[in-house]
């Protein structure tokens, strides 16, 4: 046993680990990276299992090694772990064959010598174990504190066959990678597969994968689709190579020759990097999983294929039976090439069915993304799963990313909706989204002072100007052909108009960081709207306008602007006086959306006018509101299933990013004014909602795309990443950044790290032939 690094507070994972080539090594590395990337309050390190005397060069996270075939090593490792005060608990990845002794019984020597909490992950649970194997599994179950399995099937086996109590067992699905959208056609061109229908299988090759079943199905597929190519991805398992060399691969190649399909089969004989693997899965039209082992409980290869949106045809291992529910693929019997061919032909003949099943596969696996899997493990390991009391988890704040903002933007402006992360041009554009986007880019310009994004900022400003009519008011809905939609005739547009003035005011307040031409244009548009402001009655429109006027006043000092702020604030005060009582300190008889903007606006009014009543009502209503929104350790915003009416029970679920974002923005202002640390704490809590601190324990922000999911429902997340949710997340993230920088102003400020695509500025020139007409 060898010490490789200095101790640090951590969770120690006992597992095989890269550069060792096996599925559990890959799983453990993905899990470690996800946990360390996700949380600042947890650190996972590794004790790598070594077989034989083959030396390996391990990455820095490997702290110890264990020669798994030597019994005395287990006793020595237990002593080292017990004496290592940095280690808080041990996570053991278990698979038969990883540990020494009969059925891996050497592990018991370690387990019963440890004086630290232990969680054990069973990767395989056999339904009919022989006597000694069953006894060892039961002893392992008894000797650890908690157990993790990846399917409900495995959990039931542990309880019913091995008599392990269910209270000890957690089901945490195999993780999958959240991957950015890629164009399938371009991916095929890159790998010389242009115009091909691609079938694939990947993983370390062995006879258990029964690749011959797919080869036997291929002639029928080729007969109907001569452009079919079957990719067999991955090198032969090193254990197989050690015992029989490349005999199985040679057998497969000879079989392909006999079947006359050599030109339709490609063997990619290498250990694929994660990037290469995901590329191949992106270009795959149908994924084959043909394992002939009925006892294979879980497959990482299967999970990764579903996670990239591949429709799957699989043999009936327990993992597939659970995951392919909901029309995400087809189940076939073991070694049934005819069934495989029938299922594949059905998919190849129906592109819409392929897309439908691939989309269902993506939805089915998104809850088990590595980010969400990391949350489940972290809560278990920290005792926050309801079984014991643990310390608060602290989430790492993601880098600011404008990738999805750019992806949703065209020369006209920001597209309204997206299908998953793919923009939907048919949904058109809205003033609301482009106004929010303008605010977000002004915020980032203040923080980063980067001219790279000015063309996009100008694009959003041009859209707002385009929506302004001759009377100074704005229309909201613009279709894909840049024509104002008929919706503008029958939908109340006050809130949209207010949001436009908020955005224009924010731009004017950032004039020191922006070209004079943009500032002049924003001022002209704003001034053309001043005449109708006094007619505004919607509380949220009033709030948005006050925020815009406040920022305009900062740079103009015009008394007329201050008078408008006072007049609008008095309207909010009047609404409060008419509605509020001791149990309901609010402006209306219900709470709807963007509620935090109302007390925030009154506080802005106080900062402009110094009117004490505005400050008092702002704080009392905001305290009432946060009392409705914050729970112990989390936030639950008002449901969009139905507004929360006074004297009624509020609806649950249906939470949207806009409400969390508005709350964070208001908290930042209230902290700035009142210096109450509670507001800072609630900012952090509210932002963690995006990162997984919500009732589903799932991410709402997608770190791969830079987008934000559209909503949190009762049992699932809405995976579409439209403009509203994405920009609201970005506004919350930038608000958090600005607040953090303000708190550490005495330190040298570092430039904000942006993950931004390089796009030519001319892409965001004003769109031509814009027709200002109603259709």
XYZ file of C-alpha atoms in Angstrom:
775
model
C 0.000 0.000 0.000
C 1.413 3.365 -1.057
C 0.556 6.933 -0.001
C 0.473 9.305 -2.979
C -0.781 12.632 -1.606
C -1.206 14.648 1.571
C -4.499 14.183 3.432
C -7.382 16.617 3.206
C -10.956 16.501 4.522
C -12.665 14.089 2.200
C -14.694 11.034 1.299
C -12.463 8.168 0.237
C -13.681 6.042 -2.666
C -12.336 2.475 -2.740
C -12.580 1.425 -6.373
C -10.807 0.521 -9.583
C -9.750 3.740 -11.268
C -8.304 4.971 -14.578
C -5.913 4.364 -16.210
C -7.258 0.890 -15.369
C -9.766 0.014 -18.084
C -13.066 -1.254 -16.751
C -16.614 0.009 -16.387
C -16.405 0.635 -12.647
C -13.208 2.646 -13.069
C -14.993 4.893 -15.557
C -18.071 5.112 -13.327
C -15.990 6.083 -10.298
C -14.083 8.766 -12.172
C -17.304 10.268 -13.535
C -18.838 10.263 -10.054
C -15.778 11.812 -8.416
C -15.535 14.546 -11.021
C -19.242 15.302 -10.719
C -19.123 15.582 -6.911
C -15.956 17.670 -6.836
C -17.316 19.893 -9.615
C -20.704 20.280 -7.965
C -19.874 20.950 -4.315
C -17.350 23.067 -2.470
C -18.239 21.400 0.828
C -17.239 17.907 -0.315
C -13.995 16.479 -1.612
C -13.754 12.952 -2.933
C -10.434 11.122 -3.174
C -9.563 7.596 -4.265
C -7.949 4.430 -3.040
C -7.301 2.614 -6.307
C -7.582 -1.169 -6.461
C -4.652 -2.852 -8.187
C -4.536 -6.396 -9.490
C -1.225 -8.202 -9.993
C 2.004 -6.220 -10.096
C 1.233 -3.918 -13.007
C 2.318 -0.347 -12.036
C 0.109 2.560 -13.070
C 0.490 6.318 -13.176
C -2.587 7.672 -11.403
C -4.067 11.194 -11.481
C -3.686 13.436 -8.393
C -7.044 12.490 -6.852
C -5.700 8.988 -6.093
C -4.482 9.127 -2.517
C -3.869 5.441 -1.732
C -3.567 2.184 -3.621
C -4.513 -1.339 -2.515
C -3.180 -4.604 -3.951
C -6.521 -6.378 -4.000
C -5.088 -9.912 -4.035
C -3.140 -9.578 -0.747
C -5.159 -10.068 2.443
C -2.723 -8.202 4.697
C -3.162 -5.087 2.543
C -6.789 -4.830 3.674
C -5.851 -4.745 7.348
C -3.152 -2.190 6.676
C -5.498 0.021 4.678
C -8.108 -0.078 7.461
C -5.490 1.107 9.943
C -4.381 3.953 7.645
C -7.961 5.114 7.037
C -8.789 5.009 10.734
C -5.744 7.157 11.511
C -6.360 9.589 8.653
C -8.366 12.334 10.349
C -9.105 14.009 7.040
C -11.278 11.102 5.881
C -14.850 11.442 7.074
C -16.300 8.354 5.434
C -15.561 5.611 2.910
C -17.459 4.800 -0.297
C -16.798 1.294 -1.635
C -17.593 0.323 -5.241
C -18.371 -3.403 -5.172
C -18.278 -5.882 -8.012
C -17.478 -9.593 -7.862
C -13.936 -10.014 -9.087
C -12.653 -6.642 -7.879
C -11.594 -7.900 -4.448
C -9.421 -10.805 -3.396
C -10.485 -14.106 -1.892
C -13.406 -16.323 -2.822
C -16.280 -14.100 -3.992
C -14.239 -11.076 -2.834
C -14.313 -12.092 0.822
C -11.091 -10.165 1.605
C -13.198 -6.999 1.598
C -14.848 -8.144 4.846
C -11.480 -7.867 6.589
C -11.356 -4.173 5.692
C -15.013 -3.459 6.299
C -15.136 -4.825 9.838
C -11.857 -3.105 10.777
C -12.956 0.390 9.767
C -14.060 2.900 12.372
C -15.435 5.359 9.811
C -18.910 5.385 8.249
C -19.047 3.227 5.128
C -21.380 3.313 2.136
C -21.283 0.332 -0.226
C -22.323 0.453 -3.887
C -23.434 -2.903 -5.318
C -23.008 -2.917 -9.097
C -24.290 -6.496 -9.408
C -26.890 -8.273 -7.267
C -27.509 -11.888 -8.295
C -31.056 -13.235 -7.970
C -30.054 -16.836 -7.137
C -26.721 -16.789 -5.304
C -25.063 -19.933 -4.049
C -24.631 -20.317 -0.300
C -21.242 -18.718 0.340
C -21.743 -15.857 -2.115
C -25.069 -15.056 -0.463
C -23.476 -15.142 2.994
C -20.722 -12.753 1.914
C -23.171 -10.264 0.415
C -25.267 -10.388 3.590
C -22.138 -9.819 5.693
C -21.162 -6.870 3.509
C -24.634 -5.430 3.881
C -24.514 -5.825 7.633
C -21.062 -4.287 7.938
C -21.766 -1.006 6.126
C -23.897 1.950 7.141
C -25.691 2.577 3.859
C -26.046 0.747 0.541
C -26.485 2.118 -2.966
C -27.882 0.195 -5.928
C -28.809 1.528 -9.351
C -32.165 -0.128 -9.989
C -35.295 -0.860 -7.993
C -34.893 -4.467 -9.107
C -31.555 -4.716 -7.281
C -33.032 -3.075 -4.180
C -35.834 -5.639 -4.094
C -33.335 -8.492 -4.462
C -31.250 -7.263 -1.538
C -34.345 -7.103 0.628
C -36.107 -10.299 -0.464
C -33.180 -12.621 -1.241
C -30.439 -11.335 1.066
C -32.642 -10.090 3.947
C -31.031 -6.634 4.012
C -33.407 -4.003 5.443
C -34.780 -1.524 2.945
C -34.085 1.379 5.312
C -30.406 0.859 4.587
C -30.764 0.943 0.787
C -30.891 3.919 -1.585
C -31.534 3.645 -5.317
C -29.318 6.090 -7.225
C -29.432 5.507 -10.997
C -26.296 5.231 -13.095
C -25.175 8.704 -14.132
C -25.315 10.041 -17.678
C -23.531 12.980 -19.258
C -25.351 16.227 -19.926
C -24.078 17.001 -23.392
C -24.414 20.087 -25.585
C -26.491 19.873 -28.722
C -24.571 18.903 -31.851
C -25.660 18.652 -35.455
C -25.895 14.952 -36.377
C -25.115 15.597 -40.049
C -21.958 17.533 -39.230
C -20.870 14.832 -36.784
C -21.264 12.185 -39.481
C -19.196 14.229 -41.927
C -16.418 14.535 -39.352
C -16.202 10.743 -39.010
C -16.579 9.971 -42.731
C -20.142 8.719 -42.289
C -21.981 11.292 -44.372
C -25.235 9.923 -45.770
C -25.088 6.783 -43.625
C -27.650 5.350 -41.231
C -25.477 4.597 -38.222
C -26.037 1.764 -35.768
C -23.603 1.396 -32.889
C -22.539 -0.583 -29.846
C -19.714 0.417 -27.531
C -17.823 -0.844 -24.513
C -14.897 -3.089 -23.697
C -15.372 -6.030 -26.033
C -16.121 -9.525 -24.689
C -18.281 -12.446 -25.739
C -20.930 -11.459 -23.153
C -21.843 -8.521 -25.388
C -23.091 -10.973 -28.057
C -22.142 -8.693 -30.938
C -22.781 -11.659 -33.246
C -26.525 -11.163 -32.625
C -26.280 -7.720 -34.250
C -24.161 -9.092 -37.115
C -26.754 -11.781 -37.820
C -29.475 -9.103 -37.994
C -27.483 -6.869 -40.317
C -28.056 -8.578 -43.702
C -31.800 -7.958 -43.485
C -31.181 -4.319 -42.584
C -28.724 -3.874 -45.469
C -31.225 -5.384 -47.880
C -33.681 -2.581 -47.103
C -31.132 0.147 -46.360
C -27.831 -0.260 -48.250
C -26.438 2.848 -46.508
C -26.484 1.199 -43.061
C -23.189 1.099 -41.130
C -22.737 -0.743 -37.836
C -20.017 0.600 -35.522
C -18.481 -1.721 -32.922
C -16.793 0.802 -30.661
C -14.117 -0.008 -28.113
C -11.109 -2.198 -27.580
C -11.209 -5.711 -26.186
C -11.481 -5.983 -22.411
C -7.935 -6.291 -20.993
C -8.916 -9.329 -18.908
C -10.190 -11.042 -22.068
C -6.991 -10.148 -23.926
C -4.920 -11.627 -21.111
C -6.763 -14.964 -21.318
C -7.617 -15.399 -24.986
C -6.108 -12.522 -26.909
C -8.249 -11.148 -29.754
C -10.019 -14.424 -30.517
C -13.503 -12.951 -30.073
C -12.816 -9.938 -32.290
C -11.380 -12.250 -34.955
C -14.490 -14.423 -34.698
C -16.695 -11.359 -35.281
C -14.694 -10.213 -38.283
C -14.855 -13.685 -39.817
C -18.614 -13.790 -39.206
C -19.060 -10.443 -40.932
C -17.100 -11.826 -43.890
C -19.226 -14.963 -44.091
C -22.424 -12.890 -43.936
C -21.127 -10.612 -46.690
C -21.472 -7.453 -44.619
C -17.813 -6.443 -44.102
C -18.388 -3.107 -45.844
C -21.214 -2.332 -43.454
C -19.301 -3.053 -40.229
C -16.546 -0.910 -38.727
C -14.530 -2.024 -35.718
C -13.090 0.955 -33.833
C -10.466 -0.924 -31.833
C -9.367 1.660 -29.274
C -10.196 2.834 -25.770
C -12.340 5.869 -26.541
C -11.971 9.137 -24.677
C -15.194 10.556 -23.291
C -15.223 13.214 -25.986
C -14.802 10.623 -28.755
C -17.461 8.403 -27.243
C -20.022 11.197 -27.020
C -19.239 12.214 -30.597
C -19.975 8.689 -31.818
C -23.194 8.552 -29.827
C -24.307 11.909 -31.254
C -24.047 10.564 -34.787
C -25.735 7.251 -33.942
C -29.236 6.703 -35.327
C -29.984 3.519 -33.327
C -28.034 2.031 -30.435
C -27.835 -1.763 -30.017
C -27.382 -3.347 -26.600
C -27.204 -7.110 -27.165
C -25.748 -8.485 -23.922
C -26.513 -12.182 -23.407
C -25.950 -12.041 -19.624
C -29.339 -12.045 -17.840
C -27.586 -11.236 -14.537
C -26.051 -7.985 -15.781
C -27.863 -5.549 -13.545
C -26.658 -2.251 -14.986
C -24.871 -0.976 -18.065
C -23.063 2.347 -18.209
C -22.820 2.079 -21.998
C -26.586 1.707 -22.239
C -27.132 4.721 -19.951
C -24.720 6.925 -21.883
C -26.428 6.077 -25.181
C -29.840 7.054 -23.810
C -28.344 10.208 -22.309
C -27.334 11.447 -25.757
C -30.829 10.879 -27.155
C -30.265 7.568 -28.961
C -33.258 5.289 -29.466
C -32.180 1.947 -27.998
C -32.880 -1.682 -28.818
C -31.861 -3.803 -25.841
C -31.965 -7.257 -24.385
C -33.980 -7.498 -21.137
C -31.410 -6.767 -18.434
C -33.031 -5.157 -15.352
C -31.567 -1.736 -16.164
C -33.160 -1.763 -19.632
C -36.518 -2.988 -18.328
C -36.673 -0.005 -15.969
C -35.203 2.665 -18.247
C -36.972 1.856 -21.521
C -40.400 2.422 -20.052
C -42.306 5.276 -21.649
C -41.600 4.439 -25.286
C -37.862 5.151 -25.175
C -36.812 2.036 -27.100
C -37.489 -1.637 -27.799
C -36.820 -4.736 -25.684
C -35.862 -7.983 -27.454
C -35.095 -11.440 -26.112
C -31.527 -12.651 -25.657
C -29.759 -13.841 -28.832
C -32.740 -13.127 -31.078
C -31.314 -11.613 -34.269
C -34.723 -11.741 -35.963
C -36.338 -9.626 -33.244
C -33.435 -7.189 -33.438
C -33.811 -6.859 -37.205
C -37.583 -6.305 -36.936
C -37.190 -3.582 -34.302
C -34.361 -1.885 -36.194
C -36.311 -1.897 -39.461
C -39.277 -0.316 -37.752
C -37.049 2.525 -36.568
C -35.100 2.880 -39.806
C -38.320 3.171 -41.814
C -39.769 5.848 -39.531
C -37.557 8.868 -38.880
C -40.215 10.516 -36.724
C -40.391 7.418 -34.518
C -36.601 7.528 -34.129
C -36.785 11.165 -33.082
C -39.683 10.443 -30.732
C -37.927 7.552 -28.989
C -34.630 9.428 -28.867
C -36.341 12.396 -27.260
C -38.036 10.096 -24.743
C -34.678 8.476 -23.964
C -33.210 11.899 -23.280
C -36.076 12.807 -20.943
C -35.890 9.422 -19.235
C -32.207 9.853 -18.355
C -32.001 13.546 -17.577
C -32.982 12.980 -13.951
C -29.925 10.722 -13.662
C -27.406 13.122 -15.183
C -24.082 13.013 -13.377
C -24.920 16.381 -11.800
C -28.121 14.930 -10.319
C -26.427 11.664 -9.389
C -23.784 13.699 -7.556
C -26.534 15.486 -5.615
C -28.066 12.147 -4.568
C -24.705 10.784 -3.429
C -23.786 13.995 -1.641
C -27.024 14.045 0.305
C -26.581 10.391 1.238
C -22.962 10.777 2.251
C -23.716 13.928 4.221
C -26.691 12.283 5.873
C -29.225 14.640 4.260
C -31.355 11.909 2.745
C -33.713 11.941 5.706
C -31.988 8.999 7.405
C -29.650 11.087 9.536
C -28.807 14.692 10.149
C -25.894 16.117 8.183
C -24.151 19.374 7.429
C -25.364 21.822 4.813
C -24.186 21.154 1.280
C -22.483 24.093 -0.372
C -22.829 24.201 -4.153
C -20.098 25.480 -6.435
C -21.232 28.447 -8.498
C -20.942 27.732 -12.245
C -18.953 29.898 -14.605
C -20.964 32.518 -16.429
C -21.825 31.221 -19.880
C -23.397 33.110 -22.761
C -23.415 30.095 -25.082
C -27.156 29.545 -25.078
C -27.859 33.265 -25.245
C -25.990 33.341 -28.545
C -27.572 30.097 -29.703
C -31.067 31.573 -29.268
C -30.195 34.842 -30.994
C -30.555 35.777 -34.657
C -29.944 39.106 -36.417
C -33.536 39.964 -35.511
C -33.262 39.246 -31.791
C -33.766 36.440 -29.306
C -35.996 33.516 -30.312
C -38.736 32.804 -27.783
C -38.717 29.013 -27.352
C -36.453 25.994 -27.745
C -36.967 22.264 -28.185
C -34.608 21.015 -25.489
C -31.636 23.239 -26.416
C -32.433 23.669 -30.121
C -33.972 27.088 -30.901
C -37.482 26.995 -32.365
C -37.571 29.782 -34.978
C -41.273 29.179 -35.530
C -42.018 30.469 -32.030
C -40.969 33.961 -33.091
C -39.753 36.713 -30.784
C -41.052 38.769 -27.887
C -40.290 42.190 -26.500
C -40.208 40.590 -23.037
C -37.317 38.262 -23.849
C -35.255 40.814 -25.736
C -35.705 43.386 -22.969
C -34.504 40.892 -20.361
C -31.610 39.915 -22.612
C -30.602 43.554 -22.954
C -30.566 43.921 -19.160
C -28.415 40.810 -18.798
C -25.853 41.992 -21.340
C -25.689 45.429 -19.694
C -24.996 43.666 -16.402
C -22.207 41.585 -17.906
C -20.801 44.666 -19.644
C -20.547 46.398 -16.281
C -18.733 43.423 -14.781
C -16.502 42.522 -17.675
C -16.326 45.609 -19.908
C -15.913 43.363 -22.939
C -16.659 44.889 -26.342
C -17.084 41.413 -27.833
C -20.765 41.317 -26.880
C -21.719 44.847 -28.011
C -23.107 43.669 -31.388
C -25.512 41.338 -29.602
C -26.466 44.038 -27.113
C -27.149 46.377 -30.024
C -29.291 43.679 -31.630
C -31.560 43.494 -28.572
C -31.829 47.286 -28.404
C -32.780 47.394 -32.080
C -35.546 44.869 -31.402
C -36.988 47.039 -28.629
C -36.905 50.064 -30.930
C -38.546 47.998 -33.662
C -41.432 47.107 -31.316
C -42.124 50.753 -30.443
C -45.098 52.182 -32.283
C -45.732 55.753 -33.407
C -47.612 56.475 -30.166
C -44.587 55.537 -28.046
C -46.059 52.260 -26.797
C -44.671 48.840 -27.634
C -45.998 45.651 -29.173
C -44.762 42.364 -27.724
C -45.172 39.501 -30.206
C -43.243 39.233 -33.478
C -43.470 36.130 -35.663
C -40.699 34.279 -37.450
C -41.165 36.509 -40.521
C -40.646 39.637 -38.385
C -44.341 40.558 -38.594
C -46.242 41.719 -35.519
C -48.578 38.936 -34.468
C -52.319 39.290 -33.974
C -51.807 38.328 -30.282
C -50.812 41.938 -29.711
C -54.476 42.937 -30.253
C -56.048 40.949 -27.434
C -53.351 40.415 -24.776
C -52.634 43.065 -22.140
C -49.220 44.478 -22.974
C -48.649 46.687 -19.911
C -46.116 44.346 -18.299
C -44.208 44.028 -21.574
C -44.137 47.789 -21.985
C -42.900 48.196 -18.432
C -40.175 45.635 -19.000
C -38.995 47.499 -22.102
C -38.577 50.722 -20.111
C -36.746 48.831 -17.371
C -34.266 47.563 -19.973
C -33.813 50.983 -21.568
C -33.205 52.567 -18.173
C -30.594 49.951 -17.288
C -28.793 50.613 -20.573
C -28.777 54.359 -19.914
C -27.321 53.809 -16.457
C -24.459 51.836 -18.040
C -23.551 54.575 -20.497
C -19.958 54.696 -19.251
C -19.407 51.200 -20.645
C -21.344 51.557 -23.907
C -20.959 53.385 -27.228
C -22.618 56.805 -27.365
C -24.745 55.758 -30.345
C -26.450 53.020 -28.317
C -27.058 55.371 -25.396
C -28.566 58.005 -27.678
C -30.878 55.484 -29.312
C -32.060 54.113 -25.945
C -32.724 57.642 -24.666
C -34.782 58.529 -27.731
C -36.905 55.413 -27.381
C -37.383 55.990 -23.644
C -38.288 59.653 -24.037
C -40.912 58.788 -26.637
C -42.667 56.686 -23.968
C -42.691 59.155 -21.101
C -46.114 60.557 -21.924
C -48.070 57.346 -21.294
C -46.320 56.169 -18.115
C -48.827 57.878 -15.837
C -51.631 55.765 -17.308
C -50.074 52.475 -16.152
C -52.118 50.428 -13.665
C -50.658 46.904 -13.619
C -48.622 46.523 -10.400
C -45.819 44.634 -12.163
C -45.711 47.071 -15.046
C -45.492 49.877 -12.480
C -42.656 48.058 -10.745
C -40.713 47.460 -13.956
C -41.128 51.100 -14.989
C -39.984 52.376 -11.596
C -36.824 50.300 -11.969
C -36.228 51.767 -15.419
C -36.939 55.304 -14.244
C -34.620 54.867 -11.258
C -31.726 53.979 -13.535
C -32.614 56.811 -15.934
C -32.681 59.249 -13.022
C -29.210 58.158 -11.910
C -27.679 59.626 -15.060
C -30.132 62.451 -15.804
C -31.149 63.859 -12.417
C -34.314 65.185 -14.085
C -37.025 66.231 -11.669
C -39.671 65.089 -14.127
C -38.308 61.546 -13.846
C -38.380 61.739 -10.055
C -41.975 62.963 -10.176
C -42.969 59.986 -12.311
C -41.291 57.632 -9.827
C -43.196 59.233 -6.948
C -46.484 59.069 -8.832
C -46.046 55.357 -9.657
C -44.836 54.508 -6.145
C -47.911 56.202 -4.710
C -50.042 53.908 -6.869
C -48.336 50.887 -5.258
C -48.793 52.401 -1.800
C -52.479 52.948 -2.536
C -52.876 49.329 -3.629
C -51.086 48.218 -0.450
C -53.295 50.352 1.807
C -56.434 48.977 0.155
C -55.421 45.333 0.474
C -52.982 44.770 3.336
C -53.897 43.566 6.803
C -51.989 41.897 9.626
C -52.062 38.486 7.939
C -51.626 39.601 4.327
C -49.125 42.409 3.825
C -49.349 42.709 0.084
C -50.520 44.901 -2.804
C -53.064 42.480 -4.266
C -55.310 39.685 -3.037
C -53.030 37.134 -4.678
C -49.389 36.393 -5.364
C -48.633 35.739 -9.032
C -45.304 35.949 -10.871
C -42.266 38.225 -10.399
C -43.696 39.191 -7.011
C -40.363 40.388 -5.615
C -40.283 43.175 -8.181
C -43.012 45.098 -6.313
C -41.253 45.674 -2.967
C -37.966 46.031 -4.887
C -39.486 48.865 -6.938
C -40.726 50.648 -3.811
C -37.222 50.431 -2.373
C -35.861 51.970 -5.579
C -38.484 54.712 -5.177
C -37.227 55.373 -1.649
C -33.633 55.598 -2.872
C -34.745 58.261 -5.366
C -37.203 60.285 -3.261
C -36.159 59.489 0.350
C -39.835 59.010 1.184
C -39.848 56.910 4.420
C -43.216 55.285 3.671
C -41.806 53.656 0.550
C -38.983 52.121 2.536
C -41.246 50.898 5.320
C -43.797 49.291 2.980
C -41.043 47.838 0.795
C -39.511 46.030 3.735
C -42.750 44.845 5.342
C -44.086 43.445 2.058
C -40.765 41.842 1.194
C -40.550 40.179 4.592
C -44.098 38.905 4.094
C -43.166 37.562 0.658
C -39.982 35.770 1.680
C -41.957 34.233 4.511
C -44.156 32.626 1.860
C -41.295 31.548 -0.409
C -38.500 30.207 1.786
C -38.610 26.869 3.531
C -35.996 25.352 5.799
C -32.915 25.283 3.604
C -34.686 26.040 0.323
C -37.066 28.142 -1.737
C -40.438 27.276 -3.285
C -41.773 30.036 -5.508
C -45.420 30.592 -6.378
C -46.840 27.881 -8.624
C -47.874 28.760 -12.168
C -50.578 26.088 -11.873
C -52.671 28.634 -10.034
C -51.846 31.859 -8.226
C -51.767 31.967 -4.439
C -54.963 33.736 -3.340
C -55.457 35.267 0.072
C -57.122 32.879 2.528
C -56.538 29.927 0.193
C -54.096 27.035 0.252
C -51.327 27.702 -2.267
C -50.770 25.355 -5.198
C -47.638 23.232 -5.197
C -45.065 22.676 -7.912
C -45.027 24.454 -11.267
C -42.044 26.622 -10.261
C -40.375 28.845 -12.854
C -36.893 30.393 -13.066
C -38.262 33.929 -13.517
C -39.581 33.962 -9.958
C -36.361 32.676 -8.412
C -34.379 35.204 -10.439
C -36.589 38.137 -9.420
C -36.247 37.105 -5.787
C -32.448 37.042 -6.039
C -32.378 40.485 -7.658
C -34.588 41.913 -4.923
C -32.541 40.277 -2.161
C -29.406 41.903 -3.538
C -30.965 45.369 -3.351
C -32.412 44.801 0.112
C -29.025 43.664 1.380
C -27.358 46.704 -0.164
C -29.800 49.032 1.584
C -30.367 47.289 4.939
C -27.040 45.410 5.365
C -28.989 42.441 6.735
C -26.930 39.271 6.364
C -30.132 37.215 6.134
C -30.666 38.578 2.659
C -27.238 37.369 1.576
C -27.921 33.923 2.986
C -31.257 33.770 1.188
C -29.592 34.854 -2.059
C -27.268 31.854 -1.836
C -30.177 29.582 -0.930
C -32.338 30.860 -3.775
C -29.534 30.488 -6.319
C -28.932 26.911 -5.209
C -32.457 26.160 -6.536
C -30.938 26.326 -10.021
C -28.148 23.954 -8.957
C -30.318 21.204 -7.476
C -31.551 22.445 -4.107
C -35.216 21.923 -4.965
C -37.851 19.288 -4.245
C -36.674 16.999 -7.084
C -32.969 17.425 -6.209
C -32.273 18.064 -9.887
C -30.371 20.735 -11.762
C -32.392 23.475 -13.453
C -29.334 25.114 -15.020
C -27.721 23.027 -17.778
C -23.931 23.468 -17.557
C -23.345 21.807 -20.930
C -25.570 24.114 -22.989
C -25.439 27.206 -20.792
C -29.239 27.206 -20.882
C -31.799 26.961 -18.120
C -34.693 24.514 -18.049
C -38.120 26.082 -18.375
C -39.713 24.818 -15.188
C -39.778 22.520 -12.175
C -42.869 20.337 -12.094
C -44.060 17.836 -9.527
C -42.229 14.810 -10.900
C -39.991 16.107 -13.668
C -38.097 19.079 -15.005
C -39.253 20.740 -18.228
C -36.091 20.222 -20.296
C -36.826 22.912 -22.870
C -34.412 25.818 -22.541
C -36.247 28.866 -23.840
C -35.360 32.547 -23.727
C -37.185 33.538 -20.533
C -35.678 30.848 -18.332
C -32.184 31.165 -19.790
C -31.992 34.950 -19.463
C -33.570 34.930 -15.994
C -30.917 32.465 -14.836
C -28.221 34.670 -16.329
C -29.610 37.752 -14.570
C -29.597 35.840 -11.265
C -26.038 34.635 -11.849
C -24.788 38.112 -12.717
C -26.605 39.605 -9.708
C -24.836 37.091 -7.505
C -21.517 37.959 -9.122
C -22.021 41.685 -8.681
C -22.951 41.229 -5.031
C -19.939 39.027 -4.361
C -17.612 41.513 -6.023
C -19.083 44.355 -4.025
C -18.478 42.431 -0.808
C -14.842 41.780 -1.725
C -14.157 45.173 -3.290
C -11.055 45.588 -1.152
C -9.452 42.623 -2.910
C -8.020 42.640 -6.382
C -10.899 41.860 -8.695
C -10.366 39.216 -11.293
C -12.029 39.314 -14.675
C -15.194 37.258 -14.835
C -14.556 34.005 -16.693
C -16.904 33.788 -19.673
C -17.527 30.759 -21.792
C -18.648 32.533 -24.945
C -18.725 31.390 -28.549
C -16.791 33.480 -31.034
C -19.316 34.864 -33.475
C -18.778 37.523 -36.117
C -20.264 40.852 -34.984
C -21.939 41.350 -38.366
C -24.247 38.451 -37.555
C -26.136 40.834 -35.315
C -26.855 43.650 -37.757
C -30.438 44.971 -37.966
C -32.590 42.556 -39.941
C -33.823 43.856 -43.274
C -37.365 44.170 -44.555
C -38.940 44.473 -41.098
C -42.613 45.146 -41.646
C -44.409 46.957 -38.852
C -47.849 45.589 -39.607
C -50.407 43.440 -37.868
C -51.157 40.145 -39.544
